[in-house]
PDB file of C-alpha atoms in Angstrom:
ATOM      1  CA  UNK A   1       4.575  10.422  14.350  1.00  0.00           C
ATOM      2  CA  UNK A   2       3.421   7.198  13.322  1.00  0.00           C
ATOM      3  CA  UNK A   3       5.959   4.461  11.992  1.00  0.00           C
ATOM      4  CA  UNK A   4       5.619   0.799  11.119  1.00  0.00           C
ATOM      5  CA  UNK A   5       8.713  -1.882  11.239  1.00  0.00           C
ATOM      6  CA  UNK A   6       9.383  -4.529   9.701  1.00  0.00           C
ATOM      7  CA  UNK A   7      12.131  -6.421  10.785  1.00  0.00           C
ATOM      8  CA  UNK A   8      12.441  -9.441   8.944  1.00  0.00           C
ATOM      9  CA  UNK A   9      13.358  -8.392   5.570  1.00  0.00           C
ATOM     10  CA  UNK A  10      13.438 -12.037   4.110  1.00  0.00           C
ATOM     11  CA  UNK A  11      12.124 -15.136   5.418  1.00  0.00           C
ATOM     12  CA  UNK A  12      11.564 -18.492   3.666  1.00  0.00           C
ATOM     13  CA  UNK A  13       9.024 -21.833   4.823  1.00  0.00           C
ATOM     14  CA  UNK A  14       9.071 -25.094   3.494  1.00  0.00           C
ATOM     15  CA  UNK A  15       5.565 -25.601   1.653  1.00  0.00           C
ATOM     16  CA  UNK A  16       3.015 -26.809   4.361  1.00  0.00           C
ATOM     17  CA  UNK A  17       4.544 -25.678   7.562  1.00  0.00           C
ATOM     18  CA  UNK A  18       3.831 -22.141   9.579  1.00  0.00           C
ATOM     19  CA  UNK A  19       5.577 -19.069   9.563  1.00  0.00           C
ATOM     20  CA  UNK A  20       5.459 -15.889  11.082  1.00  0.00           C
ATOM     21  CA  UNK A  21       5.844 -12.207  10.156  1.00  0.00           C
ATOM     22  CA  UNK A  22       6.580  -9.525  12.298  1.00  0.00           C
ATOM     23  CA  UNK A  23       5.335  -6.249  12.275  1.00  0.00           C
ATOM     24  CA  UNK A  24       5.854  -3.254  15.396  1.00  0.00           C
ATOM     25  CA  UNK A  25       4.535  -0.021  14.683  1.00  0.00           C
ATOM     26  CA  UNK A  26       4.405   3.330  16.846  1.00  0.00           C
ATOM     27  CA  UNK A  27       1.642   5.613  17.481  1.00  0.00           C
ATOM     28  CA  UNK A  28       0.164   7.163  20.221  1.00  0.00           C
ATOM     29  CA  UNK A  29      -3.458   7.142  18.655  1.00  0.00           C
ATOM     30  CA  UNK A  30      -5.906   4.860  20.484  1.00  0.00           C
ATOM     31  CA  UNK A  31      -8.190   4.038  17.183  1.00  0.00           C
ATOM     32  CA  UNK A  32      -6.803   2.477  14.498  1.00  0.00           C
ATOM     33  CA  UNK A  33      -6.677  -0.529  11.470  1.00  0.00           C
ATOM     34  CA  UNK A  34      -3.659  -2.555  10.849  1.00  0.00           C
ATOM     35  CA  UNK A  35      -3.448  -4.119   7.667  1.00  0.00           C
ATOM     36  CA  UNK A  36      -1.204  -7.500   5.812  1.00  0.00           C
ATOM     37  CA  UNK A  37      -1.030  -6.258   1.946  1.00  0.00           C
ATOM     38  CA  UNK A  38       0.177  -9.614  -0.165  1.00  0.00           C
ATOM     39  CA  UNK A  39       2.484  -8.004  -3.415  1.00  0.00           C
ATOM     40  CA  UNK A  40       3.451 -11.637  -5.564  1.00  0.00           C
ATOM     41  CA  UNK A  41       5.920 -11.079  -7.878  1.00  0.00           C
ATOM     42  CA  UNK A  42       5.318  -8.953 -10.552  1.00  0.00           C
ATOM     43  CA  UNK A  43       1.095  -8.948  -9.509  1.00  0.00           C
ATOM     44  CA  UNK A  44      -0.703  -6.541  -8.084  1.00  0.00           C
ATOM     45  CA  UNK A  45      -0.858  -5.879  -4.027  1.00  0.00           C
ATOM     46  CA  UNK A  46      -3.628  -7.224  -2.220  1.00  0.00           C
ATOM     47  CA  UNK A  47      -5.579  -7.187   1.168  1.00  0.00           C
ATOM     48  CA  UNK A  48      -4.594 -10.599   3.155  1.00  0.00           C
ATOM     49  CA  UNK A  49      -6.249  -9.233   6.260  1.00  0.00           C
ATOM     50  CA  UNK A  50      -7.431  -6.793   8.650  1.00  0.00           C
ATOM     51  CA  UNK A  51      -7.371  -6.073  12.256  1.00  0.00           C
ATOM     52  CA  UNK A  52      -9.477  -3.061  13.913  1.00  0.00           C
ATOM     53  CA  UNK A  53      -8.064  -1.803  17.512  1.00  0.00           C
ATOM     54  CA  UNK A  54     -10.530  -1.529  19.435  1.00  0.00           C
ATOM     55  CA  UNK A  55     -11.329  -5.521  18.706  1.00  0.00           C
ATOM     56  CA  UNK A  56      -9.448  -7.712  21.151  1.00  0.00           C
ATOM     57  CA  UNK A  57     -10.673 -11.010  19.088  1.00  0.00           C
ATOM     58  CA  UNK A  58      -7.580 -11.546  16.946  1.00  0.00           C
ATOM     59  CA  UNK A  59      -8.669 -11.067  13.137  1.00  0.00           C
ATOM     60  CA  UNK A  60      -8.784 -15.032  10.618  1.00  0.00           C
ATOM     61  CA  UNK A  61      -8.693 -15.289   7.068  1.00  0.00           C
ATOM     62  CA  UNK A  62      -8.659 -19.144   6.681  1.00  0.00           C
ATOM     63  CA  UNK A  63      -4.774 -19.771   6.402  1.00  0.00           C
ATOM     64  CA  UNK A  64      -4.205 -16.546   7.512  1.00  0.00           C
ATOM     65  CA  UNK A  65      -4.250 -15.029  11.127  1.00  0.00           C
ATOM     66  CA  UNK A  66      -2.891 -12.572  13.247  1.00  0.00           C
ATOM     67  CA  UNK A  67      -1.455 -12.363  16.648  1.00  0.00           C
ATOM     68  CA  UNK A  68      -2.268  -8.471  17.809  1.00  0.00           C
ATOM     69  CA  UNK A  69      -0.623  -7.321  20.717  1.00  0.00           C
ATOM     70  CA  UNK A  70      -2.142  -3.752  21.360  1.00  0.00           C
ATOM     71  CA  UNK A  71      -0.467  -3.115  24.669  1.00  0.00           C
ATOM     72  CA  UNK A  72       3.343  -4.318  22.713  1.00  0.00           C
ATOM     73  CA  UNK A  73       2.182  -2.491  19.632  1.00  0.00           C
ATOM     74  CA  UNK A  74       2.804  -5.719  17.571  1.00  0.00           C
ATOM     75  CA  UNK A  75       0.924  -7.125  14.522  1.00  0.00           C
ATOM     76  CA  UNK A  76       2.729 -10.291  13.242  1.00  0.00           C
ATOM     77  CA  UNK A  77       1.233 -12.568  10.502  1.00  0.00           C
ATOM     78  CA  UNK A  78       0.874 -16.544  11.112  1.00  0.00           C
ATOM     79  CA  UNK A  79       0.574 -18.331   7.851  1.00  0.00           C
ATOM     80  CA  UNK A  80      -0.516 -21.816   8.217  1.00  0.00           C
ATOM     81  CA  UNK A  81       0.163 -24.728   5.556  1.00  0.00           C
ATOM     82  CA  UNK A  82       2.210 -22.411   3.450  1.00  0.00           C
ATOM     83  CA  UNK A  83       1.648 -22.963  -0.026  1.00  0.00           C
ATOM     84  CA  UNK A  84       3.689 -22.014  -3.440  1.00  0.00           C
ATOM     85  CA  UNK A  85       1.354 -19.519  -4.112  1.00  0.00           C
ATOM     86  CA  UNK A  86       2.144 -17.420  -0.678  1.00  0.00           C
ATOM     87  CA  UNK A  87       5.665 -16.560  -2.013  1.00  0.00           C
ATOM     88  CA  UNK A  88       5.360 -12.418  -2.571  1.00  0.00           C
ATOM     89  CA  UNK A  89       6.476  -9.595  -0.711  1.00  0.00           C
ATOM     90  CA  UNK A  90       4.260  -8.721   2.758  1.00  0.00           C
ATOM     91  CA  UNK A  91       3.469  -5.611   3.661  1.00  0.00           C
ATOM     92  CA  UNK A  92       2.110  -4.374   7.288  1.00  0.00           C
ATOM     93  CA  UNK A  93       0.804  -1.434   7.232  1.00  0.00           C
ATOM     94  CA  UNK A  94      -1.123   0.708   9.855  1.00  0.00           C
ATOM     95  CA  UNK A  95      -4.127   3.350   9.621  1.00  0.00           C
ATOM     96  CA  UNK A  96      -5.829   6.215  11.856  1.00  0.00           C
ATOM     97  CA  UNK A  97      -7.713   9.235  11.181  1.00  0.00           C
ATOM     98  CA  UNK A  98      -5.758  12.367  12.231  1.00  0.00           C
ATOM     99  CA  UNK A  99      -7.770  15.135  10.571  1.00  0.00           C
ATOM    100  CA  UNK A 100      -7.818  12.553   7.437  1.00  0.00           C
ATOM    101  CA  UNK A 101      -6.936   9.167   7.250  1.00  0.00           C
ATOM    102  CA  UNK A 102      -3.024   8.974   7.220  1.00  0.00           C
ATOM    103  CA  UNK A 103      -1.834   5.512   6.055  1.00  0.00           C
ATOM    104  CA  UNK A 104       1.439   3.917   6.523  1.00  0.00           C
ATOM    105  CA  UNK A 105       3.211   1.021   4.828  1.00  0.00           C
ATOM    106  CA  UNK A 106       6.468  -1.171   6.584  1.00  0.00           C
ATOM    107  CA  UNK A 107       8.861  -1.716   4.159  1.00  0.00           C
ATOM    108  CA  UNK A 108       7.713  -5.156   3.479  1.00  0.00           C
ATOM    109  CA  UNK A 109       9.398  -8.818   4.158  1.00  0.00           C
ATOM    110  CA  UNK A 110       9.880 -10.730   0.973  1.00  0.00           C
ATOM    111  CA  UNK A 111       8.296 -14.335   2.052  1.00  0.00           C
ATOM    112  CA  UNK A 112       9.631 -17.129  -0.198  1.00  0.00           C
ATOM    113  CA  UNK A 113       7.845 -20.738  -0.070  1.00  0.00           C
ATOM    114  CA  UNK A 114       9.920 -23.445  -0.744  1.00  0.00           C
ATOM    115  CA  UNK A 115       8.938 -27.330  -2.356  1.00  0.00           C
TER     116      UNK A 115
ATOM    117  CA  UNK B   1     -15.941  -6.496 -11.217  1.00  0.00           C
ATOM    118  CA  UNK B   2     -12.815  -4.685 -13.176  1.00  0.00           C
ATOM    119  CA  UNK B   3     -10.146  -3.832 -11.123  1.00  0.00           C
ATOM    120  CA  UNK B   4      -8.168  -0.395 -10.817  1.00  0.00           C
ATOM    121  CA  UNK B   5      -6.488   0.219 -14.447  1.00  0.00           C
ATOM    122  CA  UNK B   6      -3.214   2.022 -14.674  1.00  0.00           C
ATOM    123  CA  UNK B   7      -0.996   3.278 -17.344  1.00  0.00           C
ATOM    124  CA  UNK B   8       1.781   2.962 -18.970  1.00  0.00           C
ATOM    125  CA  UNK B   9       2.958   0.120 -17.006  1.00  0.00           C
ATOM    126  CA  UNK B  10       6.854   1.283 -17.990  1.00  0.00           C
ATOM    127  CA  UNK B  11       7.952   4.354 -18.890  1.00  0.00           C
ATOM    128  CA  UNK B  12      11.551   5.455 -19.141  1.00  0.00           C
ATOM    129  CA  UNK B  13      12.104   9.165 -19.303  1.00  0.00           C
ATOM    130  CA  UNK B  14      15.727  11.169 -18.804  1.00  0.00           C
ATOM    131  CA  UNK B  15      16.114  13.696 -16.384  1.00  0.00           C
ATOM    132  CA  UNK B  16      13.971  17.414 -16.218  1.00  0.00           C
ATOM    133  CA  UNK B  17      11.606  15.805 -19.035  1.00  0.00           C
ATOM    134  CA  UNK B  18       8.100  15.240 -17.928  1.00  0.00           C
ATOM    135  CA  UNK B  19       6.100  12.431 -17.851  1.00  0.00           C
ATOM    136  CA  UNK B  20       2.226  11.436 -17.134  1.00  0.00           C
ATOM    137  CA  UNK B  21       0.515   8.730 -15.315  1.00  0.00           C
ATOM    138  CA  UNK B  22      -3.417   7.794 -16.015  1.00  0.00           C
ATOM    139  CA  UNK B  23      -5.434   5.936 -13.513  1.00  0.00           C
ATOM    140  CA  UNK B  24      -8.601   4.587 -13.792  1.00  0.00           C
ATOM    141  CA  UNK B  25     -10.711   3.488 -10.544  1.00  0.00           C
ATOM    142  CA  UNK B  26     -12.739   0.737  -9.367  1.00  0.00           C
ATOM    143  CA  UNK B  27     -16.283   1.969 -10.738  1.00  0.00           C
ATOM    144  CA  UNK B  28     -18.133   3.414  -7.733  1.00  0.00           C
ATOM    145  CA  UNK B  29     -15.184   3.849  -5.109  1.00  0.00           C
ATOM    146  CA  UNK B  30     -15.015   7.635  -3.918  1.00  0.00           C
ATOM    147  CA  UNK B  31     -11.390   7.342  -2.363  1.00  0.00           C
ATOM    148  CA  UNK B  32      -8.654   7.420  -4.675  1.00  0.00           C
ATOM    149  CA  UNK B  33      -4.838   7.217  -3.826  1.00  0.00           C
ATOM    150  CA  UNK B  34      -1.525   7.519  -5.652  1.00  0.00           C
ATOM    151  CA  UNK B  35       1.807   5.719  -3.923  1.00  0.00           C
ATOM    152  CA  UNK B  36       5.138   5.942  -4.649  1.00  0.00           C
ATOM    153  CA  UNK B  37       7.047   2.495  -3.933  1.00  0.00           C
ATOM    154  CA  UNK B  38      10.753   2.961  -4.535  1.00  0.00           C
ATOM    155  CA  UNK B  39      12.979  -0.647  -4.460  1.00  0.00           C
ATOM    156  CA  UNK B  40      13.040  -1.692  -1.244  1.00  0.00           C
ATOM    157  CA  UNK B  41      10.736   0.029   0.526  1.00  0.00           C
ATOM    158  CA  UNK B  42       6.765  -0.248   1.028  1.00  0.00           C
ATOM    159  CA  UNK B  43       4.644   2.093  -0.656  1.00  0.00           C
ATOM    160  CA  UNK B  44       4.497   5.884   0.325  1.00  0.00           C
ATOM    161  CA  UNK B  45       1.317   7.829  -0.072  1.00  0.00           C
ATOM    162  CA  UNK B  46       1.481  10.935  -1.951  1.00  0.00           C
ATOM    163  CA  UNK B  47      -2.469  11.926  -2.487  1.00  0.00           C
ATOM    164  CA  UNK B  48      -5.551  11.221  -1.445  1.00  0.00           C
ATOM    165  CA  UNK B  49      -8.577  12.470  -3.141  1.00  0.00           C
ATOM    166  CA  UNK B  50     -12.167  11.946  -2.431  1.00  0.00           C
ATOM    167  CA  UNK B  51     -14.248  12.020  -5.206  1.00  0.00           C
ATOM    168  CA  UNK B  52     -12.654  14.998  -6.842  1.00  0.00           C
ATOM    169  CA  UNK B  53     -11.621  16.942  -3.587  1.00  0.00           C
ATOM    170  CA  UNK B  54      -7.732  16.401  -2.230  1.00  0.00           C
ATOM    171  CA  UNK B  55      -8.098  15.294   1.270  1.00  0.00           C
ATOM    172  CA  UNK B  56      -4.420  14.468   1.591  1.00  0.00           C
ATOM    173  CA  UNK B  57      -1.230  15.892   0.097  1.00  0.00           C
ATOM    174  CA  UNK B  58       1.116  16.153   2.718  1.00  0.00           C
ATOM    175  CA  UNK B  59       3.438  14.078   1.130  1.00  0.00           C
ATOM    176  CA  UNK B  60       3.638  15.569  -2.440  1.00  0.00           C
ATOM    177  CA  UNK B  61       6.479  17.085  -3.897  1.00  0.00           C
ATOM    178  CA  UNK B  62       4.623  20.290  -5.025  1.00  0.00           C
ATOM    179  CA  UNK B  63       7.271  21.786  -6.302  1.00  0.00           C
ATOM    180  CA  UNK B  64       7.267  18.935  -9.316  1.00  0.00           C
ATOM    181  CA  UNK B  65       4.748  16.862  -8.695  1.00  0.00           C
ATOM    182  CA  UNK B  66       0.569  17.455  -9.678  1.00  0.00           C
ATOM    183  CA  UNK B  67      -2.301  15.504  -9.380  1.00  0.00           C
ATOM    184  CA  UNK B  68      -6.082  15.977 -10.339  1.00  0.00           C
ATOM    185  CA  UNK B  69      -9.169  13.961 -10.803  1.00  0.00           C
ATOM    186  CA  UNK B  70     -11.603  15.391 -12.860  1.00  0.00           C
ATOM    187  CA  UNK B  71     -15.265  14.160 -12.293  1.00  0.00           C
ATOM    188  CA  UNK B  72     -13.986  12.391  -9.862  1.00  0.00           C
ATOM    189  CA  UNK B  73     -13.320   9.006 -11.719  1.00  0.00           C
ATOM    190  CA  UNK B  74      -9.822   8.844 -13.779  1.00  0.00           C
ATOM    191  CA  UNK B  75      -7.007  10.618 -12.268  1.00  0.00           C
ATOM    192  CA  UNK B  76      -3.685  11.800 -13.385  1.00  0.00           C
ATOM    193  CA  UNK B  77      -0.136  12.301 -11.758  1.00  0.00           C
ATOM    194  CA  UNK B  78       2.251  14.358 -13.246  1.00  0.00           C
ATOM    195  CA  UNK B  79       6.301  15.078 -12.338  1.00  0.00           C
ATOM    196  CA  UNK B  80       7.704  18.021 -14.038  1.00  0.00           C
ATOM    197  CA  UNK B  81      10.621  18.229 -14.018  1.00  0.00           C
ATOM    198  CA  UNK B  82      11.480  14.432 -13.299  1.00  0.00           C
ATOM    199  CA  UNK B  83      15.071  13.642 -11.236  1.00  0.00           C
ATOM    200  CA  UNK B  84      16.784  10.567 -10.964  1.00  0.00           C
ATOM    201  CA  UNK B  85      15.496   9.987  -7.467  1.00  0.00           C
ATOM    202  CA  UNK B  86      12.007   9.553  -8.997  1.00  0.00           C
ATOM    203  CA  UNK B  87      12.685   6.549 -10.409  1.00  0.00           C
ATOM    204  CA  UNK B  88      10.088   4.251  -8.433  1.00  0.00           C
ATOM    205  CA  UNK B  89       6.736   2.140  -8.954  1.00  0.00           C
ATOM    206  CA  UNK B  90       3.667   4.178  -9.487  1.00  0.00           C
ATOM    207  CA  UNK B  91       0.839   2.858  -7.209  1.00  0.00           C
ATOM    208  CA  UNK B  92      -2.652   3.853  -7.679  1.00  0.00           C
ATOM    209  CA  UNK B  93      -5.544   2.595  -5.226  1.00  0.00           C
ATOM    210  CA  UNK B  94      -9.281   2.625  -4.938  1.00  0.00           C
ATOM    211  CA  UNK B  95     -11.677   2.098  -2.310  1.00  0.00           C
ATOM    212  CA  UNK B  96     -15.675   2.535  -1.308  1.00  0.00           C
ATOM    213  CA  UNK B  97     -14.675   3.902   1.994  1.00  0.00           C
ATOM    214  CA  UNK B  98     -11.625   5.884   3.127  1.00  0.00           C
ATOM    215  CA  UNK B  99     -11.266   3.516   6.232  1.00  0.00           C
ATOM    216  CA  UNK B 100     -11.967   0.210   4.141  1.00  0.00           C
ATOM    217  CA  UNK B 101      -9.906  -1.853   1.938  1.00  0.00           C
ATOM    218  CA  UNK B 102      -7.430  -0.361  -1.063  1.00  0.00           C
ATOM    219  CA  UNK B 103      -7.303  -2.219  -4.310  1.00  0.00           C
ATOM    220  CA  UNK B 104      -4.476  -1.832  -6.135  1.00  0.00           C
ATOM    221  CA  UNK B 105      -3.546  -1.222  -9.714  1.00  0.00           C
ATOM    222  CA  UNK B 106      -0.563  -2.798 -11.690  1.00  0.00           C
ATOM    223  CA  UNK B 107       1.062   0.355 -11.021  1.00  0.00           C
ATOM    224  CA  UNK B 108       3.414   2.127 -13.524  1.00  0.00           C
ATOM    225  CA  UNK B 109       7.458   1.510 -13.281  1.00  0.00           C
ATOM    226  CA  UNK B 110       9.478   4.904 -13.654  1.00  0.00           C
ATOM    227  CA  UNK B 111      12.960   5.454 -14.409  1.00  0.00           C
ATOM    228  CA  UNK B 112      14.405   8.205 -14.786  1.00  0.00           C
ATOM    229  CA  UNK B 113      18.013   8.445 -16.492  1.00  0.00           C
TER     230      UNK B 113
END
């Protein structure tokens, strides 16, 4: 079975320095997409970024990059020159075709950005 | 482009009544998904339809829960009779691919009492 962990169930970063999320997940399926979902408060959830597996380059959305470890089955999120605006709840989340495409979500690490 | 329209966005509903949910897609995306996100956890997918065919209901409650997309556009999800544990966030998605990127709706905030 597949599973996704998140381990870090709050974090907080003063505006304009880096943090990083953390994100393990378990399958034994050799194609895949792993996901960042961005859920601010009380707005709708939204793609940040997304990493295919069989890629080795590791995926950039300007402020926004990942360090994917295929072999360690990690996925963690770097967010550079946090801003106000990045405080919302992250969620990894991992997808493969088994028959049909199965998706699953971590259960999410509330990011807070502070001035 | 509008994005993926859900409603009610609250709906509070006591125990073995029933209750609706109405979701309207991104116009043109095939794949359509309804999530259940109870506090504190990430999202869990209940159904997957594409266009109007279920590819993926593994994780439905059958036994109270129903889905359907007609015409494959709008969809509805239904719990008959609701429990307590229901209470959760409502998620539907939409997306041009079933491997590409889900956009989200508001979602719809159950509680059951």
């Amino acid at each position: 079975a597949q599973t996704v962990t998140q381990s870090q169930p709050e974090m907080s970063v003063q505006e304009a320095e880096t943090v990083t999320l953390s994100c393990t997940y378990d399958t034994s399926e050799n194609n895949y997409y792993l996901f960042w979902y961005k859920q601010p408060p009380s707005r709708q959830m939204i793609l940040v970024i997304r990493q295919e597996a069989y890629k080795q380059q590791n995926a950039t959305e300007n402020r926004f990059s990942v360090n994917f470890q295929k072999a360690a089955k990690s996925f963690s999120l770097k967010i550079s020159d946090s801003q106000l605006g990045d405080t919302a709840m992250y969620f990894c989340a991992f997808m493969t075709y088994l028959g049909t495409y199965k998706y699953i979500f971590g259960t999410g690490t509330r990011l807070k950005v502070l001035a | 482009e509008a994005g993926v329209a859900q409603s009610p966005r609250y709906k509070i509903i006591e125990k073995r009544q029933s209750v609706a949910f109405w979701c309207n897609p991104i116009s043109g995306h095939a794949t359509l998904y309804w999530y259940q996100q109870i506090l504190g956890q990430g999202p869990k997918l209940l159904i997957q339809f594409q266009n109007n065919g279920v590819v993926d209901d593994s994780q439905l409650p059958k036994d109270r829960f129903s889905a359907e997309r007609l015409k494959g556009v709008d969809s509805t999800l239904k719990i008959q009779p609701a429990k307590l544990e229901d209470s959760a966030v409502y998620l539907c998605a939409s997306s041009l691919r079933r491997e590409g990127e889900q956009y989200f709706g508001p979602g719809t905030r159950l509680t059951v009492t």
